[in-house]
Short mmCIF file of C-alpha atoms in Angstrom, two decimals:
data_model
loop_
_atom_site.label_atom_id
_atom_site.label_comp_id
_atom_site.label_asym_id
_atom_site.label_seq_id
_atom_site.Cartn_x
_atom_site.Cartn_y
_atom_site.Cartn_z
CA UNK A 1 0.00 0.00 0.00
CA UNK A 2 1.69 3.08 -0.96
CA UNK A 3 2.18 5.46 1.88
CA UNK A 4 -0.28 8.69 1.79
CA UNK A 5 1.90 11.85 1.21
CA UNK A 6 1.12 15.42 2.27
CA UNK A 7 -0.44 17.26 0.51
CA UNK A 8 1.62 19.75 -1.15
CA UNK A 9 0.93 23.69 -1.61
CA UNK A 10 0.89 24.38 -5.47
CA UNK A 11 1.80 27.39 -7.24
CA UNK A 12 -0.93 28.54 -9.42
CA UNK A 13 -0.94 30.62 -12.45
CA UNK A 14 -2.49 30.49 -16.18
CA UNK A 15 -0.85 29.65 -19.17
CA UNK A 16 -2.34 32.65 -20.63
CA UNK A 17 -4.98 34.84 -19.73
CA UNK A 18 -7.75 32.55 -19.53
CA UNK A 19 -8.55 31.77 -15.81
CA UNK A 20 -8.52 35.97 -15.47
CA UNK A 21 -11.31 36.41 -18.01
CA UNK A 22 -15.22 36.35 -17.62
CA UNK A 23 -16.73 33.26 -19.23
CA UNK A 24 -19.36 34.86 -21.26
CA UNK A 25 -21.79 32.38 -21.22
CA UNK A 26 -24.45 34.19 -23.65
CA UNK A 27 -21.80 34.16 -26.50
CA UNK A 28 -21.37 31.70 -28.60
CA UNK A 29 -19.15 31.15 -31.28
CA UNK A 30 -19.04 29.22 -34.39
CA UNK A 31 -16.45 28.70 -37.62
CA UNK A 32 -16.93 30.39 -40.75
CA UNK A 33 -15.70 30.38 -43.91
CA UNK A 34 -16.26 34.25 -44.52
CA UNK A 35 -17.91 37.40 -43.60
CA UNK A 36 -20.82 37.19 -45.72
CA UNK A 37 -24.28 36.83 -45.10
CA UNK A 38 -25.00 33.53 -46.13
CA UNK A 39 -22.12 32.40 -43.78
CA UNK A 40 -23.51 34.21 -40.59
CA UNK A 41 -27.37 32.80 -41.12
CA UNK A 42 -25.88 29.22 -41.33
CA UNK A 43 -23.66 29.78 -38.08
CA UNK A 44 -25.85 31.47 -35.76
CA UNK A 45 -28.37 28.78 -34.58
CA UNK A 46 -24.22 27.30 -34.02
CA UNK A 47 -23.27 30.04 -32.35
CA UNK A 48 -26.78 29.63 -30.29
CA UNK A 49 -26.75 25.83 -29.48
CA UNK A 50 -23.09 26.98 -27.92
CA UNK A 51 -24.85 29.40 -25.48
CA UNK A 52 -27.42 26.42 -24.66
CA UNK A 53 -24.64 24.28 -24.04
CA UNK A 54 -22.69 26.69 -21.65
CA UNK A 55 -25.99 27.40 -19.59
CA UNK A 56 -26.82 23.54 -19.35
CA UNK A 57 -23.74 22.06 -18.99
CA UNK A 58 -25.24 19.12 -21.60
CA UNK A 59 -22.69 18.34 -24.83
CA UNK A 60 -25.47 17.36 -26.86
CA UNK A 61 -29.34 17.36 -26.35
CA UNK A 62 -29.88 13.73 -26.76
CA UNK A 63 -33.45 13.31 -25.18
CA UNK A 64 -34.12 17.54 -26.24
CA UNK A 65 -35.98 17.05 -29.79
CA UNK A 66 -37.46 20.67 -29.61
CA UNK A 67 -33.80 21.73 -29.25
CA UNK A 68 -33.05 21.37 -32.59
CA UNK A 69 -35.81 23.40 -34.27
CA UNK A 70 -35.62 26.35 -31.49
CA UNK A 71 -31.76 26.89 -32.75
CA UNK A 72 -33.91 28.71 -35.51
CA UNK A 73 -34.92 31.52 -33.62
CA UNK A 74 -31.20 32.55 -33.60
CA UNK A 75 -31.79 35.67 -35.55
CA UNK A 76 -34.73 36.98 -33.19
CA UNK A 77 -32.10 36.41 -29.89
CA UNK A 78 -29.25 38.16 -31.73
CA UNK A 79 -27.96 41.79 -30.14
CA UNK A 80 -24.95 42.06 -31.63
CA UNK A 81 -22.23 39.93 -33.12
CA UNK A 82 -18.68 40.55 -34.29
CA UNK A 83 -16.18 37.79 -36.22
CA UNK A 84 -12.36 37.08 -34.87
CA UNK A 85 -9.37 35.62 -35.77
CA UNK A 86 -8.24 32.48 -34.20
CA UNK A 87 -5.25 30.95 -34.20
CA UNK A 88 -4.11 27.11 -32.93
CA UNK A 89 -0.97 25.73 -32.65
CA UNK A 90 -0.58 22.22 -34.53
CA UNK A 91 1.46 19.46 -33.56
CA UNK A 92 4.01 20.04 -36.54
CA UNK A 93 4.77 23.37 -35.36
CA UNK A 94 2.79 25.28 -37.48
CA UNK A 95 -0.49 27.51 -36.85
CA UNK A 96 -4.03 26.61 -37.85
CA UNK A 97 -5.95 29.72 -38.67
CA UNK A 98 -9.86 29.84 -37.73
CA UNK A 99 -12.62 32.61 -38.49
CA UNK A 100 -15.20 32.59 -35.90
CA UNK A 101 -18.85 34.78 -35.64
CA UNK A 102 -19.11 35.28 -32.34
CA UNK A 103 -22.54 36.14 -31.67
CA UNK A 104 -24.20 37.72 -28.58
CA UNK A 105 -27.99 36.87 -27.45
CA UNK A 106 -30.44 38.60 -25.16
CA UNK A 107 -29.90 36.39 -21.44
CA UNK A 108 -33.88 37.12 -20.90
CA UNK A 109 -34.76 35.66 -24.25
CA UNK A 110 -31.93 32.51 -23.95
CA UNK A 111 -33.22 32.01 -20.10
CA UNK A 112 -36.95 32.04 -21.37
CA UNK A 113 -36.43 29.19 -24.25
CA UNK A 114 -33.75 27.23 -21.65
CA UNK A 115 -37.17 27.39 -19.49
CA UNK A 116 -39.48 26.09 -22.25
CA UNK A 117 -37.38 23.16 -23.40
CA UNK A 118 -36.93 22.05 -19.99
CA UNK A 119 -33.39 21.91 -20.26
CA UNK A 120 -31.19 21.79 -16.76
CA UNK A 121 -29.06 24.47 -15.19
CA UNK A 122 -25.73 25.18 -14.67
CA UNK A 123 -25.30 28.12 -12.24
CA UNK A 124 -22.46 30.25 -13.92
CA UNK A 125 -20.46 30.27 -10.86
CA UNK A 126 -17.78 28.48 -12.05
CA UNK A 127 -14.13 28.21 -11.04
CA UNK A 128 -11.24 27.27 -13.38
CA UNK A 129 -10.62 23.29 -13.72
CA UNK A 130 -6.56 22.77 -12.50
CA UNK A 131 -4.76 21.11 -15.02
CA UNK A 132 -2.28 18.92 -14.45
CA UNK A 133 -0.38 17.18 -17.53
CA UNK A 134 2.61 14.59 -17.25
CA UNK A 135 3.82 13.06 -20.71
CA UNK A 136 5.96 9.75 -20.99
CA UNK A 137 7.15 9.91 -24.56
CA UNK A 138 9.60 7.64 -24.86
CA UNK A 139 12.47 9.49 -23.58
CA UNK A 140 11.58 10.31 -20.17
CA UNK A 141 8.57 11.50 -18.38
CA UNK A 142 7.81 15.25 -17.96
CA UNK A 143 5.48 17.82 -16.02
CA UNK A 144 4.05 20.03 -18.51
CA UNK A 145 7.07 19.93 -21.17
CA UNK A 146 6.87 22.98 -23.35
CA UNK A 147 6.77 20.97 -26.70
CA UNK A 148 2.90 20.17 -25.77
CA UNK A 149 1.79 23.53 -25.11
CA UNK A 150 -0.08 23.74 -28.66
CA UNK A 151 -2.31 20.33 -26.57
CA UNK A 152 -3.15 22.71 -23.63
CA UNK A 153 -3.98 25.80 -26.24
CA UNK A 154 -6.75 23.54 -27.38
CA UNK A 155 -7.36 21.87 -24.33
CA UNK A 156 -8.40 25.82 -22.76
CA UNK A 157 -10.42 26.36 -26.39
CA UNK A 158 -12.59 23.48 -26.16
CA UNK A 159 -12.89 24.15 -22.00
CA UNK A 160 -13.85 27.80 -22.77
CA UNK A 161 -16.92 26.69 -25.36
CA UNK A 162 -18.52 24.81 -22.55
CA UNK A 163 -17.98 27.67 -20.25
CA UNK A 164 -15.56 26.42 -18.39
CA UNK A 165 -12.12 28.00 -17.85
CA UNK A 166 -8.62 26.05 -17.04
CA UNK A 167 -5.99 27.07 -15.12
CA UNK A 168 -2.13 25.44 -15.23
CA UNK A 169 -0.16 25.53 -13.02
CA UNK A 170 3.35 27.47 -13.39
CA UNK A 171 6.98 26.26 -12.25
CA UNK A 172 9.47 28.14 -9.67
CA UNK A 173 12.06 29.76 -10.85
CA UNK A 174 14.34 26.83 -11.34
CA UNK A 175 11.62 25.35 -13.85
CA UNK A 176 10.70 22.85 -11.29
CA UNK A 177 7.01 22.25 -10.22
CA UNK A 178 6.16 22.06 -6.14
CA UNK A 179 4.82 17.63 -7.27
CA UNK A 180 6.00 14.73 -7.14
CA UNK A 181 5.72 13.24 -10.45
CA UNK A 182 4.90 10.20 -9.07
CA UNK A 183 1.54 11.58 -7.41
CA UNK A 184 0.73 12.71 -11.03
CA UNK A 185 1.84 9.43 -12.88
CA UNK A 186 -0.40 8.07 -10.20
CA UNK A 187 -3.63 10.20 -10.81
CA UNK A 188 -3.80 10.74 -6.81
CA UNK A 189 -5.96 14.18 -7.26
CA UNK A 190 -7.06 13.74 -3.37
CA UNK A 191 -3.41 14.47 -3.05
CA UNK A 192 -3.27 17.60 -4.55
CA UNK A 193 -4.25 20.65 -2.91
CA UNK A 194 -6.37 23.36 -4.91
CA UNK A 195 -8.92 26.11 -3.58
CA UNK A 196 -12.08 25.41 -1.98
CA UNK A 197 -14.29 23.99 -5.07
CA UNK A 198 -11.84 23.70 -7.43
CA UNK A 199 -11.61 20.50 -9.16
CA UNK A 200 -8.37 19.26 -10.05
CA UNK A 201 -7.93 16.72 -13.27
CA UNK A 202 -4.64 15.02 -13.90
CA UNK A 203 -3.72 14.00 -17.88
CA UNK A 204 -0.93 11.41 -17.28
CA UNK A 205 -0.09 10.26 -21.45
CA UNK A 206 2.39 7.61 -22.44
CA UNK A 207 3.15 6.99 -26.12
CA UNK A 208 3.35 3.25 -27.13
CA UNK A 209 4.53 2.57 -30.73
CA UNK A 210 2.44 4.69 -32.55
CA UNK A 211 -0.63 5.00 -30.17
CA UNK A 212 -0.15 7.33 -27.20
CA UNK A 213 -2.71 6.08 -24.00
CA UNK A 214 -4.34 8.76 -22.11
CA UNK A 215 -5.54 8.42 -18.44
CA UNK A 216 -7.50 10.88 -16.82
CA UNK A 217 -8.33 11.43 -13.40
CA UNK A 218 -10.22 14.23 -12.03
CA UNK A 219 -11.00 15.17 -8.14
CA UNK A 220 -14.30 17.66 -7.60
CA UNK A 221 -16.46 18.33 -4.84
CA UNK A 222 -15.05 14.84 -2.96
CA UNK A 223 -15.49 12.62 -5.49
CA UNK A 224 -12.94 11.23 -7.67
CA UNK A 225 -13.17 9.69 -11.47
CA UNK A 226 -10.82 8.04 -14.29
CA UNK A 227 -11.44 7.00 -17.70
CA UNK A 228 -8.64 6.14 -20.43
CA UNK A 229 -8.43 6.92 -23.80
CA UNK A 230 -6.40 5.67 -26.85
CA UNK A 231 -5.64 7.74 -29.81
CA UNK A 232 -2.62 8.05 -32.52
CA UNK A 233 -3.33 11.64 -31.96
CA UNK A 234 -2.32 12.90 -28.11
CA UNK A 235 -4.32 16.29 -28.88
CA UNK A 236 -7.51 14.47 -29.80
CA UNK A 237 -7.32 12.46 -26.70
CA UNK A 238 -7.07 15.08 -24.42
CA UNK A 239 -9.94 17.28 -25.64
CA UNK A 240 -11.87 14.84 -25.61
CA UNK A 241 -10.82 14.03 -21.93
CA UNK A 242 -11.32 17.64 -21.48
CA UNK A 243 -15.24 17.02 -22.35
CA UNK A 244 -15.15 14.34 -20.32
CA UNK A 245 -14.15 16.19 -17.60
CA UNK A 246 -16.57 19.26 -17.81
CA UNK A 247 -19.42 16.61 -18.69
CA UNK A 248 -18.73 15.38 -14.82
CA UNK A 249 -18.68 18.69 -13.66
CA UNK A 250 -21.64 19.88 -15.25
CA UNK A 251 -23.50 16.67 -14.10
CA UNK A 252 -22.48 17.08 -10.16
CA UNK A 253 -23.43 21.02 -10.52
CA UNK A 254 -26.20 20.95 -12.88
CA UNK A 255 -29.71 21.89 -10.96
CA UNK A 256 -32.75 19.98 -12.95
CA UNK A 257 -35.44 21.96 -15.16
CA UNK A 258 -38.18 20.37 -12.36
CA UNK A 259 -36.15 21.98 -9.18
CA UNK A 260 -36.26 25.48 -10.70
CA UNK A 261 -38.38 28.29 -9.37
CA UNK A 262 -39.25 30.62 -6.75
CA UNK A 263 -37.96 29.70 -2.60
CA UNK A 264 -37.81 31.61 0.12
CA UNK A 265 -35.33 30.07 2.98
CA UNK A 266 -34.74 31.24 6.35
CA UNK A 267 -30.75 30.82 8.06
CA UNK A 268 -29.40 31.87 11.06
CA UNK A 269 -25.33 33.27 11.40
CA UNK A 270 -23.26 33.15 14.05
CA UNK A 271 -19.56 34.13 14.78
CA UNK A 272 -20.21 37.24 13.34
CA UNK A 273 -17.75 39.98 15.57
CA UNK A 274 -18.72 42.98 13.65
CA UNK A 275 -19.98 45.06 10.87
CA UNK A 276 -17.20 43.79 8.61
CA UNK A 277 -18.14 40.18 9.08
CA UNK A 278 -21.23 40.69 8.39
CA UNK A 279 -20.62 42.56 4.90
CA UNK A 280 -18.86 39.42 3.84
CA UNK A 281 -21.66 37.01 4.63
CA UNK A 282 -23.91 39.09 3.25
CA UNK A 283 -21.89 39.42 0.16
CA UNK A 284 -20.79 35.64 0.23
CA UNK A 285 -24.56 34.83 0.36
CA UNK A 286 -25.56 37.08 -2.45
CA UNK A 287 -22.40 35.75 -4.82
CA UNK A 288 -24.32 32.25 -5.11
CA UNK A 289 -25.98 31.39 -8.30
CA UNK A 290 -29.48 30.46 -6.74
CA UNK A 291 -29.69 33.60 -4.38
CA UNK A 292 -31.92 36.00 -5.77
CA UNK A 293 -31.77 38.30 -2.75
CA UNK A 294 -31.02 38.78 0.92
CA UNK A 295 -33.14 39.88 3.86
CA UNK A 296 -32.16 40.60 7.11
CA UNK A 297 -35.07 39.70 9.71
CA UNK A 298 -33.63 39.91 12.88
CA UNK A 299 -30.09 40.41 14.61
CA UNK A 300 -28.91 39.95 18.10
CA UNK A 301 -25.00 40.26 19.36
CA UNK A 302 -22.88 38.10 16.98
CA UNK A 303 -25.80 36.65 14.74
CA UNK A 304 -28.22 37.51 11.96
CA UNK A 305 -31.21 35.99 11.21
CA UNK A 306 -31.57 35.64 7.18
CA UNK A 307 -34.38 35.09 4.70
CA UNK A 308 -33.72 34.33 0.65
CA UNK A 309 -35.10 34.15 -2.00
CA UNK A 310 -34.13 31.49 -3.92
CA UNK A 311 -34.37 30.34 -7.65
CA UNK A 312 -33.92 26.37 -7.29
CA UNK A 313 -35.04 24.26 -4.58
CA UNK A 314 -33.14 24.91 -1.26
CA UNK A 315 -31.60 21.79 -0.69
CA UNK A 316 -28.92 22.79 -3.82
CA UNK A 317 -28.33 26.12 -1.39
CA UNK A 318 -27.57 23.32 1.44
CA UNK A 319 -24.76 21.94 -0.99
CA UNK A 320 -23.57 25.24 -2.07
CA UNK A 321 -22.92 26.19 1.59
CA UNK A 322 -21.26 23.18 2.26
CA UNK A 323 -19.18 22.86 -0.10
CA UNK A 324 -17.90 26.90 0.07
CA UNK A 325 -16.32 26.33 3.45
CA UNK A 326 -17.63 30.06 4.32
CA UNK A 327 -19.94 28.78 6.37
CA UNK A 328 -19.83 26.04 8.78
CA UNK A 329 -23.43 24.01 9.89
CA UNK A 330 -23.69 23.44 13.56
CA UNK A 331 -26.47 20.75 14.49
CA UNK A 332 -26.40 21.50 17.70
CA UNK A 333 -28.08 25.66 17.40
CA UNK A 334 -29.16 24.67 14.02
CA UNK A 335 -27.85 27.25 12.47
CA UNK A 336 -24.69 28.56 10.16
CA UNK A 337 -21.39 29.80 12.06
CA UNK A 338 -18.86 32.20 10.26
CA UNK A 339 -15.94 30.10 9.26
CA UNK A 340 -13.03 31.10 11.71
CA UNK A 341 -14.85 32.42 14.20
CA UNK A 342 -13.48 30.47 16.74
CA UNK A 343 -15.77 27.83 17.39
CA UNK A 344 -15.27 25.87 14.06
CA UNK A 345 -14.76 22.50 15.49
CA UNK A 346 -17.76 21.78 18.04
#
């Protein structure tokens, strides 16, 4: 049995500006050959099924006939669009050069037909996935090596059009990174530290003749998954361990079409030593998804009693809260205690 090691403090960072940016989850984006009209009609109910996807969390909309038809509407949800310029590293070195619409909907209008074809929710509170790559090629096996960044490029492109960001972790200043490559090679994500909610997935690769073979592991909310994948192509197998991942994510996060709708849901704080403290809860409260708003009933020295309104049934605020670490249940007053407050561990 191989002996449990500490778990180690990483250094994070992003390999580009990714994990710093918004995901803007009522664009969508889709290729096109040019800039003329014809083009844009054909990619906009593209562009569209690409917002539906970010909001759902769903790849496809197996089970969703109506989806299909609604993409239609495209042109009445459209506020604005522009095209860009993309460019994608290829494995030979070279650059593969993309024209994308990027189209921008009304959120009313997008939220309204989500509603009406029933499709699930994925609250846009999202933090960036923490990627961790280790590559046996043959020669030796390597954190991150630099000759696969073009793989992570695409890895991040495929993670931002299903609204999820990635971050990667960066080396010290000797080039070294704060892991044992072992833990990686070994996919042991409960060994890796990350913040609170962050999921961390591990892409440990080894090439075999021709073939490379891909496992993935990936660590969110306390539960743990792997899957392999074979493929003569590494950058195919990792986006599509990429989906993989988010799919996971989505699923764990995801709030069903039925649980939707109007809650109100009364909580009592604790711990709370002054004004500042209670700013934060307050704030903390109102930064989840399914809050709609915040309502102070009552206070008394050190607590607040809470009411909110809440759009999804309240046992997904239950998870939320338990999962943020902010704050802490306590069966015994039945209520919520500040995390830190000095009475964490009762």
């Amino acid at each position: 049995m191989r002996e449990r090691i500490l778990p180690l403090l990483l250094i994070l960072a992003t390999l580009s500006c990714h994990a710093a940016d918004r995901v803007h989850l009522y664009s969508g984006e889709a290729a096109v050959a040019d800039q003329g009209s014809a083009e844009r009609e054909g990619a906009l109910p593209r562009a569209l099924e690409q917002v539906l996807q970010k909001l759902s969390g769903l790849r496809q909309f197996e089970g969703y006939a109506l989806v299909a038809p609604a993409l239609s509407r495209a042109p009445e949800l459209l506020l604005s669009y522009h095209y860009r310029e993309v460019q994608l590293p290829r494995p030979d070195g070279g650059v593969q050069e993309d024209l994308r619409l990027v189209a921008r909907f009304s959120e009313s209008a997008v939220d309204q037909m989500a509603r009406e074809l029933e499709l699930p929710f994925w609250p846009p509170v999202r933090r960036p996935l923490l990627v961790w790559m280790v590559i046996d090629d043959g020669l030796g096996r390597r954190i991150m090596p630099v000759e696969f960044l073009y793989a992570q490029q695409l890895m991040s492109d495929v993670a931002d059009g299903r609204g999820m960001l990635l971050e990667w972790p960066r080396p010290d200043e000797d080039g070294a990174y704060p892991v044992d490559d072992q833990i990686l090679w070994g996919g042991y994500t409960e060994d890796l530290v990350a913040a609170p909610g962050q999921g961390i997935l591990i892409a440990a690769a080894r090439r075999e003749g021709p073939e490379w073979t891909l496992r993935v592991n990936l660590g969110y909310r306390g539960q743990h998954w792997t899957w392999r994948l074979n493929d003569i192509y590494l950058e195919a197998a990792l986006t599509e361990g990429t989906q993989i991942a988010i799919d996971q994510i989505a699923a764990v996060d995801s709030i069903a079409a039925a649980d939707l709708g109007r809650w109100r849901q009364e909580i009592t704080v604790t711990g709370l030593a002054d004004a500042e403290d209670y700013r934060r809860c307050i704030n903390y409260l109102q930064g989840i998804s399914i809050v709609d708003g915040v309502e102070a009933i009552s206070a008394r020295a050190g607590s607040v009693s809470l009411r909110l309104d809440l759009t999804a049934a309240p046992r997904y605020l239950e998870e939320s809260l338990e999962s943020g670490g902010f704050l802490l249940w306590t069966e015994e007053d039945r209520s919520y205690r500040l995390a830190g407050s000095g009475s964490d561990d009762r």
